[in-house]
Tab-separated table of C-alpha atoms in Angstrom:
chain	number	residue	atom	x	y	z
A	1	UNK	CA	47.710	197.459	83.221
A	2	UNK	CA	45.328	198.543	85.923
A	3	UNK	CA	44.740	202.330	86.003
A	4	UNK	CA	45.991	202.670	89.596
A	5	UNK	CA	49.223	200.886	88.657
A	6	UNK	CA	49.679	203.209	85.664
A	7	UNK	CA	49.195	206.254	87.897
A	8	UNK	CA	51.595	204.878	90.519
A	9	UNK	CA	54.308	204.034	87.981
A	10	UNK	CA	54.034	207.226	85.929
A	11	UNK	CA	53.858	209.391	89.072
A	12	UNK	CA	57.062	207.728	90.336
A	13	UNK	CA	58.790	208.644	87.091
A	14	UNK	CA	57.440	212.177	87.202
A	15	UNK	CA	58.845	212.718	90.701
A	16	UNK	CA	62.376	212.148	89.408
A	17	UNK	CA	62.109	213.484	85.854
A	18	UNK	CA	64.155	216.596	86.664
A	19	UNK	CA	67.044	214.545	88.040
A	20	UNK	CA	70.025	214.902	85.683
A	21	UNK	CA	70.443	211.104	85.776
A	22	UNK	CA	66.994	210.598	84.221
A	23	UNK	CA	65.788	210.886	80.650
A	24	UNK	CA	62.129	210.663	79.728
A	25	UNK	CA	61.292	209.048	76.405
A	26	UNK	CA	57.704	209.096	75.224
A	27	UNK	CA	56.668	206.062	73.211
A	28	UNK	CA	54.961	208.288	70.648
A	29	UNK	CA	58.137	210.274	70.066
A	30	UNK	CA	60.194	207.107	69.793
A	31	UNK	CA	58.040	205.496	67.117
A	32	UNK	CA	57.438	208.712	65.166
A	33	UNK	CA	61.112	209.678	64.938
A	34	UNK	CA	63.190	206.926	66.479
A	35	UNK	CA	66.470	208.171	65.032
A	36	UNK	CA	66.066	211.584	66.654
A	37	UNK	CA	65.083	210.035	70.000
A	38	UNK	CA	67.954	207.550	69.867
A	39	UNK	CA	70.331	210.400	69.031
A	40	UNK	CA	69.095	212.189	72.191
A	41	UNK	CA	69.447	209.004	74.284
A	42	UNK	CA	72.998	208.412	73.034
A	43	UNK	CA	73.921	211.999	73.877
A	44	UNK	CA	72.406	211.573	77.348
A	45	UNK	CA	74.447	208.393	77.843
A	46	UNK	CA	77.557	210.056	76.412
A	47	UNK	CA	77.724	207.334	73.783
A	48	UNK	CA	78.373	207.772	70.074
A	49	UNK	CA	75.336	207.793	67.827
A	50	UNK	CA	75.940	205.503	64.874
A	51	UNK	CA	73.028	206.172	62.573
A	52	UNK	CA	73.818	203.261	60.274
A	53	UNK	CA	73.426	200.819	63.158
A	54	UNK	CA	69.978	202.142	63.998
A	55	UNK	CA	68.879	202.426	60.373
A	56	UNK	CA	69.704	198.744	59.829
A	57	UNK	CA	67.100	197.633	62.391
A	58	UNK	CA	65.316	195.171	62.344
A	59	UNK	CA	67.837	193.359	60.136
A	60	UNK	CA	70.602	194.143	62.637
A	61	UNK	CA	68.620	192.834	65.606
A	62	UNK	CA	70.306	190.219	67.724
A	63	UNK	CA	67.041	189.459	69.482
A	64	UNK	CA	66.728	185.806	70.327
A	65	UNK	CA	63.963	185.174	72.832
A	66	UNK	CA	62.198	186.953	75.676
A	67	UNK	CA	59.054	186.483	77.726
A	68	UNK	CA	58.382	190.184	77.105
A	69	UNK	CA	58.472	189.901	73.323
A	70	UNK	CA	56.674	187.607	70.936
A	71	UNK	CA	57.757	187.078	67.361
A	72	UNK	CA	60.620	188.485	65.397
A	73	UNK	CA	61.965	192.020	65.481
A	74	UNK	CA	59.883	194.299	63.258
A	75	UNK	CA	60.338	197.709	61.741
A	76	UNK	CA	59.503	200.630	64.044
A	77	UNK	CA	56.152	202.164	63.083
A	78	UNK	CA	53.710	204.627	64.610
A	79	UNK	CA	50.595	202.648	63.683
A	80	UNK	CA	49.495	202.199	67.299
A	81	UNK	CA	49.847	205.880	68.259
A	82	UNK	CA	46.441	207.267	69.186
A	83	UNK	CA	44.778	203.855	69.045
A	84	UNK	CA	43.522	204.470	72.576
A	85	UNK	CA	41.149	207.099	71.135
A	86	UNK	CA	39.131	204.482	69.235
A	87	UNK	CA	35.614	203.750	70.489
A	88	UNK	CA	36.478	200.148	71.372
A	89	UNK	CA	38.827	201.401	74.113
A	90	UNK	CA	36.416	203.947	75.586
A	91	UNK	CA	35.660	202.019	78.796
A	92	UNK	CA	39.358	201.446	79.552
A	93	UNK	CA	40.196	205.093	78.880
A	94	UNK	CA	37.334	206.207	81.127
A	95	UNK	CA	38.597	203.979	83.958
A	96	UNK	CA	42.066	205.477	83.563
A	97	UNK	CA	40.760	209.053	83.479
A	98	UNK	CA	38.692	208.394	86.604
A	99	UNK	CA	41.692	207.114	88.600
A	100	UNK	CA	43.011	209.504	91.247
A	101	UNK	CA	45.941	211.490	89.857
A	102	UNK	CA	45.583	210.260	86.263
A	103	UNK	CA	44.198	213.480	84.796
A	104	UNK	CA	47.147	215.582	85.934
A	105	UNK	CA	49.635	213.043	84.561
A	106	UNK	CA	47.799	212.750	81.246
A	107	UNK	CA	47.923	216.543	80.918
A	108	UNK	CA	51.570	216.747	81.939
A	109	UNK	CA	52.639	214.207	79.339
A	110	UNK	CA	50.374	215.818	76.720
A	111	UNK	CA	47.928	212.979	76.198
A	112	UNK	CA	45.037	215.322	76.872
A	113	UNK	CA	44.699	219.106	76.619
A	114	UNK	CA	44.761	221.334	79.652
């Protein structure tokens, strides 16, 4: 994703994040404690939370095929969290940080310290 697109998309979400019809789910929270996040999402949707159904993933997946997904369903892990901090991504991170409006959004969503 191009930094300006990231800023545009995240800023659009931020503008409506206080709307009672909106729930914000951070990827990092989802992969670190997906059951807790899914419990919160179910409550938001006024749907029952059936822990057994979520614990059975990926075996319970009915995923067939999608242009947005390659391969089979896999277990949820947090292995990619913080990967952006590795030296190999430094130039991409710098471009993002230099984009107008990015710094404020990165602070707001706690990717960088204030």
